[in-house]
CSV table of C-alpha atoms in Angstrom, one decimal:
chain,number,residue,atom,x,y,z
A,1,UNK,CA,18.2,-18.1,7.3
A,2,UNK,CA,16.3,-15.2,4.0
A,3,UNK,CA,15.6,-18.3,0.9
A,4,UNK,CA,13.9,-18.4,-2.6
A,5,UNK,CA,11.0,-19.5,-2.6
A,6,UNK,CA,9.0,-22.2,-5.0
A,7,UNK,CA,5.8,-20.6,-6.3
A,8,UNK,CA,4.1,-17.1,-4.9
A,9,UNK,CA,4.0,-15.9,-1.6
A,10,UNK,CA,1.6,-12.8,-1.6
A,11,UNK,CA,3.6,-10.2,1.0
A,12,UNK,CA,1.8,-6.8,1.1
A,13,UNK,CA,1.0,-6.4,5.0
A,14,UNK,CA,0.6,-5.3,7.5
A,15,UNK,CA,-1.4,-2.4,5.6
A,16,UNK,CA,-4.1,0.3,5.5
A,17,UNK,CA,-7.2,-0.9,4.3
A,18,UNK,CA,-9.1,1.2,1.9
A,19,UNK,CA,-13.0,0.8,2.0
A,20,UNK,CA,-14.1,0.9,-1.6
A,21,UNK,CA,-17.6,2.8,-1.9
A,22,UNK,CA,-19.8,2.7,-4.7
A,23,UNK,CA,-23.8,3.5,-6.6
A,24,UNK,CA,-24.7,2.6,-9.7
A,25,UNK,CA,-28.0,4.5,-9.6
A,26,UNK,CA,-30.3,2.6,-6.7
A,27,UNK,CA,-27.7,0.4,-5.4
A,28,UNK,CA,-24.6,1.1,-3.2
A,29,UNK,CA,-21.9,-0.9,-1.9
A,30,UNK,CA,-19.5,-1.3,0.4
A,31,UNK,CA,-16.8,-3.7,-0.1
A,32,UNK,CA,-13.1,-4.0,2.0
A,33,UNK,CA,-8.7,-3.7,-0.6
A,34,UNK,CA,-6.0,-4.5,1.3
A,35,UNK,CA,-4.2,-4.0,-1.8
A,36,UNK,CA,-4.3,0.2,-3.0
A,37,UNK,CA,-2.4,3.2,-3.1
A,38,UNK,CA,-1.2,6.1,-3.5
A,39,UNK,CA,0.2,6.8,-6.5
A,40,UNK,CA,0.6,9.7,-7.5
A,41,UNK,CA,0.1,13.3,-7.5
A,42,UNK,CA,-0.8,17.0,-9.9
A,43,UNK,CA,-4.0,16.0,-9.6
A,44,UNK,CA,-3.8,12.9,-6.9
A,45,UNK,CA,-4.6,9.5,-8.6
A,46,UNK,CA,-5.6,6.4,-5.9
A,47,UNK,CA,-5.2,2.9,-7.8
A,48,UNK,CA,-7.5,-0.3,-6.4
A,49,UNK,CA,-6.8,-4.0,-7.0
A,50,UNK,CA,-10.4,-5.9,-7.6
A,51,UNK,CA,-11.7,-8.5,-9.0
A,52,UNK,CA,-14.1,-9.1,-11.6
A,53,UNK,CA,-16.5,-11.2,-10.1
A,54,UNK,CA,-17.5,-8.4,-7.2
A,55,UNK,CA,-20.3,-6.7,-6.8
A,56,UNK,CA,-18.3,-3.5,-6.9
A,57,UNK,CA,-16.6,-4.2,-10.0
A,58,UNK,CA,-20.4,-4.4,-11.0
A,59,UNK,CA,-20.9,-1.4,-9.7
A,60,UNK,CA,-17.5,0.9,-10.7
A,61,UNK,CA,-17.1,-0.5,-14.1
A,62,UNK,CA,-20.5,1.2,-15.5
A,63,UNK,CA,-19.9,3.8,-13.6
A,64,UNK,CA,-17.1,5.6,-12.9
A,65,UNK,CA,-16.4,6.5,-9.6
A,66,UNK,CA,-15.2,4.3,-6.5
A,67,UNK,CA,-15.1,6.1,-2.7
A,68,UNK,CA,-11.9,5.4,-0.6
A,69,UNK,CA,-12.5,5.1,2.6
A,70,UNK,CA,-10.2,5.1,6.0
A,71,UNK,CA,-11.4,3.9,9.4
A,72,UNK,CA,-10.1,4.2,12.9
A,73,UNK,CA,-9.5,0.9,15.2
A,74,UNK,CA,-12.7,0.6,16.3
A,75,UNK,CA,-14.3,0.0,13.3
A,76,UNK,CA,-11.9,-3.6,12.7
A,77,UNK,CA,-15.0,-5.4,13.2
A,78,UNK,CA,-17.3,-3.3,9.8
A,79,UNK,CA,-13.9,-3.3,8.3
A,80,UNK,CA,-13.7,-7.1,8.9
A,81,UNK,CA,-17.3,-7.3,8.1
A,82,UNK,CA,-16.6,-5.3,4.4
A,83,UNK,CA,-14.3,-7.5,3.6
A,84,UNK,CA,-16.4,-10.8,4.3
A,85,UNK,CA,-19.7,-10.6,3.7
A,86,UNK,CA,-21.4,-10.5,-0.6
A,87,UNK,CA,-22.6,-7.6,-2.0
A,88,UNK,CA,-25.6,-9.5,-4.0
A,89,UNK,CA,-28.1,-9.2,-1.0
A,90,UNK,CA,-27.7,-5.3,-1.0
A,91,UNK,CA,-27.6,-3.2,2.0
A,92,UNK,CA,-24.4,-3.9,2.8
A,93,UNK,CA,-23.8,-0.5,4.3
A,94,UNK,CA,-26.5,-0.3,6.5
A,95,UNK,CA,-25.4,-4.2,8.0
A,96,UNK,CA,-22.7,-3.4,8.5
A,97,UNK,CA,-24.0,-0.3,10.0
A,98,UNK,CA,-22.2,2.4,8.5
A,99,UNK,CA,-22.9,5.7,8.0
A,100,UNK,CA,-22.0,7.5,5.4
A,101,UNK,CA,-23.2,11.0,3.0
A,102,UNK,CA,-23.8,11.0,-1.2
A,103,UNK,CA,-20.2,12.4,-2.0
A,104,UNK,CA,-20.2,16.0,-2.7
A,105,UNK,CA,-18.8,15.7,-6.5
A,106,UNK,CA,-19.8,12.2,-7.5
A,107,UNK,CA,-22.3,11.0,-5.6
A,108,UNK,CA,-20.4,8.0,-4.3
A,109,UNK,CA,-21.0,7.0,-0.6
A,110,UNK,CA,-18.9,9.1,1.5
A,111,UNK,CA,-19.1,7.3,5.4
A,112,UNK,CA,-19.1,9.1,7.9
A,113,UNK,CA,-16.8,7.5,10.8
A,114,UNK,CA,-13.3,8.4,7.7
A,115,UNK,CA,-11.3,10.0,9.1
A,116,UNK,CA,-9.6,10.5,5.7
A,117,UNK,CA,-11.7,9.6,2.4
A,118,UNK,CA,-11.8,10.5,-1.8
A,119,UNK,CA,-14.0,10.6,-3.9
A,120,UNK,CA,-12.2,9.0,-7.5
A,121,UNK,CA,-13.8,9.0,-11.0
A,122,UNK,CA,-11.1,6.2,-13.6
A,123,UNK,CA,-8.8,6.9,-15.8
A,124,UNK,CA,-7.8,3.4,-16.0
A,125,UNK,CA,-8.1,0.1,-15.3
A,126,UNK,CA,-6.2,-3.4,-16.8
A,127,UNK,CA,-5.6,-6.6,-15.7
A,128,UNK,CA,-2.9,-8.2,-13.6
A,129,UNK,CA,-2.9,-11.2,-12.6
A,130,UNK,CA,-6.2,-12.4,-11.4
A,131,UNK,CA,-7.5,-8.1,-10.3
A,132,UNK,CA,-8.1,-5.8,-12.5
A,133,UNK,CA,-6.0,-2.8,-10.4
A,134,UNK,CA,-8.5,0.5,-11.4
A,135,UNK,CA,-6.6,3.8,-11.2
A,136,UNK,CA,-8.7,7.3,-10.2
A,137,UNK,CA,-8.4,11.1,-10.5
A,138,UNK,CA,-9.1,12.4,-6.7
A,139,UNK,CA,-11.6,14.4,-7.2
A,140,UNK,CA,-12.3,15.8,-4.1
A,141,UNK,CA,-11.0,14.9,-0.6
A,142,UNK,CA,-12.1,15.0,2.9
A,143,UNK,CA,-10.6,14.9,6.3
A,144,UNK,CA,-11.0,15.5,10.0
A,145,UNK,CA,-7.7,17.7,10.6
A,146,UNK,CA,-8.1,17.3,14.2
A,147,UNK,CA,-6.4,14.1,14.6
A,148,UNK,CA,-4.1,15.3,12.4
A,149,UNK,CA,-0.6,17.1,13.7
A,150,UNK,CA,0.3,19.8,12.3
A,151,UNK,CA,3.1,17.9,10.4
A,152,UNK,CA,0.2,16.5,8.3
A,153,UNK,CA,0.7,13.6,9.6
A,154,UNK,CA,-1.5,11.8,11.8
A,155,UNK,CA,-2.0,12.3,15.3
A,156,UNK,CA,-1.9,9.2,17.5
A,157,UNK,CA,-2.9,10.0,21.0
A,158,UNK,CA,-6.2,11.7,18.5
A,159,UNK,CA,-6.4,8.3,16.8
A,160,UNK,CA,-5.3,4.9,16.2
A,161,UNK,CA,-4.7,3.0,13.5
A,162,UNK,CA,-6.0,-0.6,12.6
A,163,UNK,CA,-3.5,-2.5,10.7
A,164,UNK,CA,-4.8,-4.8,9.0
A,165,UNK,CA,-2.2,-8.3,9.3
A,166,UNK,CA,-4.1,-11.3,7.5
A,167,UNK,CA,-6.1,-13.5,8.0
A,168,UNK,CA,-9.1,-11.8,10.1
A,169,UNK,CA,-6.4,-10.3,12.9
A,170,UNK,CA,-5.7,-7.0,12.9
A,171,UNK,CA,-3.1,-4.9,14.9
A,172,UNK,CA,-3.6,-1.6,16.3
A,173,UNK,CA,-1.1,1.2,15.5
A,174,UNK,CA,-1.5,3.7,19.0
A,175,UNK,CA,1.1,6.4,20.0
A,176,UNK,CA,2.3,3.8,22.6
A,177,UNK,CA,4.9,2.1,19.1
A,178,UNK,CA,8.4,2.9,18.9
A,179,UNK,CA,8.8,6.2,17.4
A,180,UNK,CA,11.7,6.3,15.4
A,181,UNK,CA,13.1,10.1,12.7
A,182,UNK,CA,16.0,10.0,10.8
A,183,UNK,CA,16.4,13.8,9.8
A,184,UNK,CA,19.3,12.8,7.3
B,1,UNK,CA,-14.8,17.0,12.7
B,2,UNK,CA,-15.3,14.8,8.9
B,3,UNK,CA,-15.2,18.1,6.0
B,4,UNK,CA,-14.3,19.0,2.6
B,5,UNK,CA,-10.6,19.9,1.7
B,6,UNK,CA,-9.9,21.7,-0.7
B,7,UNK,CA,-7.0,21.1,-3.2
B,8,UNK,CA,-4.5,17.1,-2.8
B,9,UNK,CA,-4.2,16.0,0.0
B,10,UNK,CA,-1.9,12.5,-0.1
B,11,UNK,CA,-2.8,9.5,2.4
B,12,UNK,CA,-1.0,7.1,1.9
B,13,UNK,CA,0.8,5.9,5.8
B,14,UNK,CA,1.0,4.2,7.7
B,15,UNK,CA,3.0,2.0,5.5
B,16,UNK,CA,6.1,-0.3,4.5
B,17,UNK,CA,8.0,0.9,2.6
B,18,UNK,CA,10.0,-1.0,-0.3
B,19,UNK,CA,13.4,-0.5,-1.2
B,20,UNK,CA,13.5,-0.9,-5.0
B,21,UNK,CA,16.6,-2.0,-6.8
B,22,UNK,CA,17.1,-2.3,-10.2
B,23,UNK,CA,20.0,-3.0,-12.3
B,24,UNK,CA,21.0,-2.1,-15.6
B,25,UNK,CA,24.6,-3.9,-17.0
B,26,UNK,CA,27.0,-2.2,-14.5
B,27,UNK,CA,25.2,0.2,-12.9
B,28,UNK,CA,23.0,-0.9,-9.9
B,29,UNK,CA,21.1,1.5,-7.7
B,30,UNK,CA,18.5,1.4,-4.3
B,31,UNK,CA,15.5,3.8,-3.6
B,32,UNK,CA,12.8,4.1,-0.8
B,33,UNK,CA,9.2,3.7,-2.8
B,34,UNK,CA,6.6,4.5,-0.7
B,35,UNK,CA,3.8,4.2,-3.2
B,36,UNK,CA,3.5,0.6,-4.1
B,37,UNK,CA,0.9,-2.6,-3.8
B,38,UNK,CA,0.8,-6.3,-4.5
B,39,UNK,CA,-2.4,-6.5,-7.6
B,40,UNK,CA,-2.5,-8.9,-8.9
B,41,UNK,CA,-1.6,-14.0,-8.0
B,42,UNK,CA,-1.3,-16.1,-10.6
B,43,UNK,CA,0.7,-14.3,-11.4
B,44,UNK,CA,1.4,-12.4,-9.0
B,45,UNK,CA,2.1,-8.8,-9.6
B,46,UNK,CA,3.4,-5.9,-7.8
B,47,UNK,CA,3.2,-2.1,-8.3
B,48,UNK,CA,5.6,0.7,-7.6
B,49,UNK,CA,5.2,4.9,-8.4
B,50,UNK,CA,8.6,6.3,-9.9
B,51,UNK,CA,8.5,10.0,-10.4
B,52,UNK,CA,10.1,9.6,-14.4
B,53,UNK,CA,14.0,11.0,-12.6
B,54,UNK,CA,14.5,9.3,-10.4
B,55,UNK,CA,17.8,7.7,-11.3
B,56,UNK,CA,16.3,4.7,-9.7
B,57,UNK,CA,13.2,4.9,-12.7
B,58,UNK,CA,16.1,5.0,-15.2
B,59,UNK,CA,18.1,2.0,-14.8
B,60,UNK,CA,13.7,0.4,-14.3
B,61,UNK,CA,12.8,1.7,-18.2
B,62,UNK,CA,15.4,-0.1,-20.4
B,63,UNK,CA,16.5,-3.1,-18.5
B,64,UNK,CA,12.9,-4.0,-17.3
B,65,UNK,CA,13.6,-5.7,-14.3
B,66,UNK,CA,13.3,-4.6,-10.5
B,67,UNK,CA,13.0,-6.0,-7.2
B,68,UNK,CA,11.2,-4.6,-4.2
B,69,UNK,CA,12.9,-5.8,-1.0
B,70,UNK,CA,11.5,-5.4,3.2
B,71,UNK,CA,13.8,-4.5,5.6
B,72,UNK,CA,13.1,-5.0,9.6
B,73,UNK,CA,12.8,-2.3,11.6
B,74,UNK,CA,16.6,-2.6,12.4
B,75,UNK,CA,17.1,-0.9,9.3
B,76,UNK,CA,15.5,2.4,9.8
B,77,UNK,CA,17.9,4.5,8.9
B,78,UNK,CA,18.9,2.6,6.0
B,79,UNK,CA,15.1,3.0,4.7
B,80,UNK,CA,15.2,6.2,5.4
B,81,UNK,CA,18.7,7.5,3.4
B,82,UNK,CA,17.6,5.4,0.4
B,83,UNK,CA,14.6,8.0,0.3
B,84,UNK,CA,16.5,10.9,0.9
B,85,UNK,CA,19.8,10.3,-1.1
B,86,UNK,CA,20.3,9.8,-4.8
B,87,UNK,CA,21.5,7.3,-7.3
B,88,UNK,CA,23.3,9.2,-9.6
B,89,UNK,CA,26.5,8.6,-7.9
B,90,UNK,CA,26.3,5.5,-8.1
B,91,UNK,CA,27.4,3.9,-5.4
B,92,UNK,CA,24.3,3.8,-3.1
B,93,UNK,CA,24.3,0.0,-1.8
B,94,UNK,CA,27.4,0.8,0.1
B,95,UNK,CA,26.9,3.5,0.6
B,96,UNK,CA,23.8,2.8,2.6
B,97,UNK,CA,25.7,-0.7,3.9
B,98,UNK,CA,23.4,-2.3,2.8
B,99,UNK,CA,24.4,-6.0,1.6
B,100,UNK,CA,22.9,-7.8,-1.7
B,101,UNK,CA,23.7,-10.8,-4.1
B,102,UNK,CA,22.2,-10.8,-7.4
B,103,UNK,CA,19.0,-12.4,-7.8
B,104,UNK,CA,18.2,-15.8,-9.3
B,105,UNK,CA,16.4,-15.2,-12.6
B,106,UNK,CA,17.3,-11.0,-13.9
B,107,UNK,CA,20.7,-10.1,-11.5
B,108,UNK,CA,18.3,-7.4,-10.1
B,109,UNK,CA,20.4,-7.0,-6.4
B,110,UNK,CA,18.4,-8.5,-3.8
B,111,UNK,CA,19.6,-6.5,0.0
B,112,UNK,CA,21.0,-9.6,1.9
B,113,UNK,CA,19.0,-8.2,5.3
B,114,UNK,CA,15.4,-8.6,3.5
B,115,UNK,CA,13.0,-11.2,5.3
B,116,UNK,CA,10.6,-11.0,2.0
B,117,UNK,CA,12.0,-10.1,-1.5
B,118,UNK,CA,10.7,-10.2,-5.1
B,119,UNK,CA,12.7,-9.9,-7.8
B,120,UNK,CA,10.2,-8.5,-11.4
B,121,UNK,CA,10.4,-8.1,-14.5
B,122,UNK,CA,8.4,-5.2,-16.0
B,123,UNK,CA,4.4,-6.4,-17.9
B,124,UNK,CA,3.0,-2.1,-17.4
B,125,UNK,CA,4.0,0.8,-17.2
B,126,UNK,CA,1.5,4.7,-17.6
B,127,UNK,CA,2.2,7.4,-16.4
B,128,UNK,CA,-1.1,9.1,-13.9
B,129,UNK,CA,-0.2,12.8,-12.6
B,130,UNK,CA,3.4,13.1,-11.8
B,131,UNK,CA,4.4,9.5,-11.2
B,132,UNK,CA,5.1,6.1,-13.8
B,133,UNK,CA,2.6,3.2,-12.6
B,134,UNK,CA,4.8,0.7,-13.2
B,135,UNK,CA,3.7,-3.3,-13.4
B,136,UNK,CA,5.6,-6.0,-12.6
B,137,UNK,CA,5.6,-9.9,-12.8
B,138,UNK,CA,7.3,-11.2,-9.9
B,139,UNK,CA,9.4,-14.0,-11.0
B,140,UNK,CA,11.1,-15.4,-7.8
B,141,UNK,CA,9.9,-14.6,-4.1
B,142,UNK,CA,13.1,-14.7,-1.4
B,143,UNK,CA,11.5,-14.7,2.2
B,144,UNK,CA,13.0,-15.5,5.5
B,145,UNK,CA,10.1,-18.4,6.6
B,146,UNK,CA,11.3,-19.0,10.5
B,147,UNK,CA,10.4,-14.9,11.3
B,148,UNK,CA,7.1,-15.9,9.9
B,149,UNK,CA,4.5,-17.9,11.8
B,150,UNK,CA,2.7,-21.0,11.0
B,151,UNK,CA,-0.5,-18.7,9.2
B,152,UNK,CA,1.7,-17.3,6.8
B,153,UNK,CA,1.5,-13.9,8.9
B,154,UNK,CA,4.6,-11.7,10.5
B,155,UNK,CA,5.3,-13.3,13.8
B,156,UNK,CA,6.3,-10.0,15.5
B,157,UNK,CA,7.6,-11.9,18.3
B,158,UNK,CA,10.2,-11.9,16.0
B,159,UNK,CA,9.7,-9.8,13.1
B,160,UNK,CA,9.7,-5.7,14.3
B,161,UNK,CA,8.0,-3.9,11.2
B,162,UNK,CA,8.9,-0.8,10.5
B,163,UNK,CA,5.7,1.2,9.1
B,164,UNK,CA,6.6,4.5,7.2
B,165,UNK,CA,5.0,7.9,9.0
B,166,UNK,CA,6.0,9.8,5.8
B,167,UNK,CA,8.6,13.3,7.4
B,168,UNK,CA,11.3,11.7,7.8
B,169,UNK,CA,9.5,9.6,10.5
B,170,UNK,CA,8.8,5.6,11.2
B,171,UNK,CA,6.7,3.7,13.9
B,172,UNK,CA,7.4,0.4,14.9
B,173,UNK,CA,4.6,-2.4,14.4
B,174,UNK,CA,6.2,-5.2,17.3
B,175,UNK,CA,4.3,-7.7,19.7
B,176,UNK,CA,3.5,-4.7,21.9
B,177,UNK,CA,1.2,-3.3,19.3
B,178,UNK,CA,-2.8,-5.0,20.6
B,179,UNK,CA,-4.4,-7.9,18.5
B,180,UNK,CA,-7.6,-7.8,17.4
B,181,UNK,CA,-9.1,-11.1,15.3
B,182,UNK,CA,-12.9,-11.4,13.9
B,183,UNK,CA,-13.4,-13.6,12.4
B,184,UNK,CA,-17.2,-13.2,11.5
């Protein structure tokens, strides 16, 4: 039975993990962000929540650019590593075995294995609670169109999507998951 | 193969749908928001993207309160109805068959079938692209604790979670989904 709960209780998952890439001069990084959202269109806008003490924040703040990358289910170990290891030692992309190319518009790393990715320029940044909410305008989209159907949705017969549940645990969404369609 | 795409391409799903409830004097409403995120802790903060022309925006802006509700998989038809029908005619909660109680802190409707819900007070609101991003401080949490495990994660043997895919289509996440745990 549902009841009122004292204090805080974070409920953000199951959900996709955004791998946030960053670049400032010769330094680059990748981290996993569980708190993120597509938040506007015309132009497309993407928001990510970052703590100030992350290495990524230290790169995004002065550079004003970040990447948002979505990896398929085969890559959950790299996703977990991106969420667990710090970036201060450098070379985190290489340590995680994540190939990348510089983005066309900003040079921020775009992961080679991302089936969908965005290059963003920061347009706003505000602190809410213990995180900064960083809003970027999407200036370049990347997509593996072969993994999406004619309706624009992911084709789960070709693309298995990892959903983070919390506590290092992932569930894989694939075509075996029950499908419900409600055209009202 | 991944390639650069011209123009916009929204990728926000699969993901949970937030049923946003609102109340202003005698008027109440519910709508489905696909663009939303938990964005900060200490205190908990939740963000929702709303277009200005929605009935919900018209209630949230002057009242400064909203609810965020998560429904189980049995309720996908009501979720789709909340995302499809407008609120201007009134009585949308009743039309969708959604029971509710007034929230303890703000009086905003909290859905009886929500396994998790938040009552929020607006702390900030900014336009990004064609949506407003509305940030609320979570002032009261509701949870059906019997549906969560000792680790705090949803217990998928008891709770099936609907994931919106886009275009009226949902996939159901239940215990049959492959589980991967990466403790690094």
